[in-house]
XYZ file of C-alpha atoms in Angstrom:
78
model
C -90.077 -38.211 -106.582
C -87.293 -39.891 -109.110
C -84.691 -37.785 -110.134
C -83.631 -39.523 -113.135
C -84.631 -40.922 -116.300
C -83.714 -43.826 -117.826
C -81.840 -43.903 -121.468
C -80.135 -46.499 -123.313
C -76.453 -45.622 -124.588
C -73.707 -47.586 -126.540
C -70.382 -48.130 -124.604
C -67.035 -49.002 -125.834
C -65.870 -52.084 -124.361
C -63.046 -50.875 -122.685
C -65.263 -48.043 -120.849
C -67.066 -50.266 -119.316
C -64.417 -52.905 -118.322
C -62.781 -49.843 -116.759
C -66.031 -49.013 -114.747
C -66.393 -52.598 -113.636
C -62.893 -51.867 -112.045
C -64.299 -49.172 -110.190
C -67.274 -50.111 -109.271
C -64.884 -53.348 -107.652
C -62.424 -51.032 -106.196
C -64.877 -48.518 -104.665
C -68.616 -49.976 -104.556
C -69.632 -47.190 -106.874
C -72.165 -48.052 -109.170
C -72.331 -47.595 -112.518
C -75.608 -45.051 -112.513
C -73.184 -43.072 -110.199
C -70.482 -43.659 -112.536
C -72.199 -42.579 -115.729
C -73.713 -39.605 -113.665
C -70.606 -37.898 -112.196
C -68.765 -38.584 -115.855
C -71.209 -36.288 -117.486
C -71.066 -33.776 -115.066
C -67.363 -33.903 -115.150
C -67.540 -33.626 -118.753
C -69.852 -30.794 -119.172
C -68.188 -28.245 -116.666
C -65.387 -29.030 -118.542
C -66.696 -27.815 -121.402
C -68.368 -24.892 -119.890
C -64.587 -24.311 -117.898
C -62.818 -23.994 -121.511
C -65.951 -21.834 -123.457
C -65.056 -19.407 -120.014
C -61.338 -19.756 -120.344
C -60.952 -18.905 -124.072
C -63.561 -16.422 -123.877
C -61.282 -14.117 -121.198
C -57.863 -12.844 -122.415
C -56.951 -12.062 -119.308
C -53.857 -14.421 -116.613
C -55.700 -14.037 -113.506
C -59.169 -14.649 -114.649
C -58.596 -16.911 -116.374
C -56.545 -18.688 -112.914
C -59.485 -17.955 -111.391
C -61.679 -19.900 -113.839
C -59.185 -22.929 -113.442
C -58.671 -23.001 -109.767
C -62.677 -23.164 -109.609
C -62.830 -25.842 -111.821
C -59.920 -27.507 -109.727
C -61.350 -26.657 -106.132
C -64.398 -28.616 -107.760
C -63.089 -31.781 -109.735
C -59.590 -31.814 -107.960
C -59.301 -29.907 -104.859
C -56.143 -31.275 -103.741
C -54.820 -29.240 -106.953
C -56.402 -26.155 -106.392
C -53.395 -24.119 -105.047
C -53.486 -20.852 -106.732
């Protein structure tokens, strides 16, 4: 069963030189590219609605070291 539909988007030039880089540098493709990009970019989002929602230090630590031991684990040290 597919997992995926297909869509048609407009990308800047310089995007998608810099995704021809990595696609070079690490055999990614660009479906892959595009995919993980938007994920990245929507727990992002969610990450700050969560962190300005809590007025509290240490949740909202918490709330970063998640989305750190997620997109950049080598970062997550608190």
């Amino acid at each position: 069963m597919l997992n995926q539909k297909p869509i048609s988007a407009r990308i800047q030039h310089q995007t998608l030189w810099e995704m021809e880089l990595e696609t070079q540098a690490t055999g990614m493709s660009r479906n892959r590219i595009l995919n993980e990009g938007a994920r990245l970019y929507l727990n992002l989002l969610d990450t700050r609605r969560a962190y300005r929602s809590i007025p509290y230090p240490d949740d909202r630590k918490k709330i970063l070291n998640g989305f750190l031991k997620l997109w950049f684990p080598e970062a997550a040290t608190w």
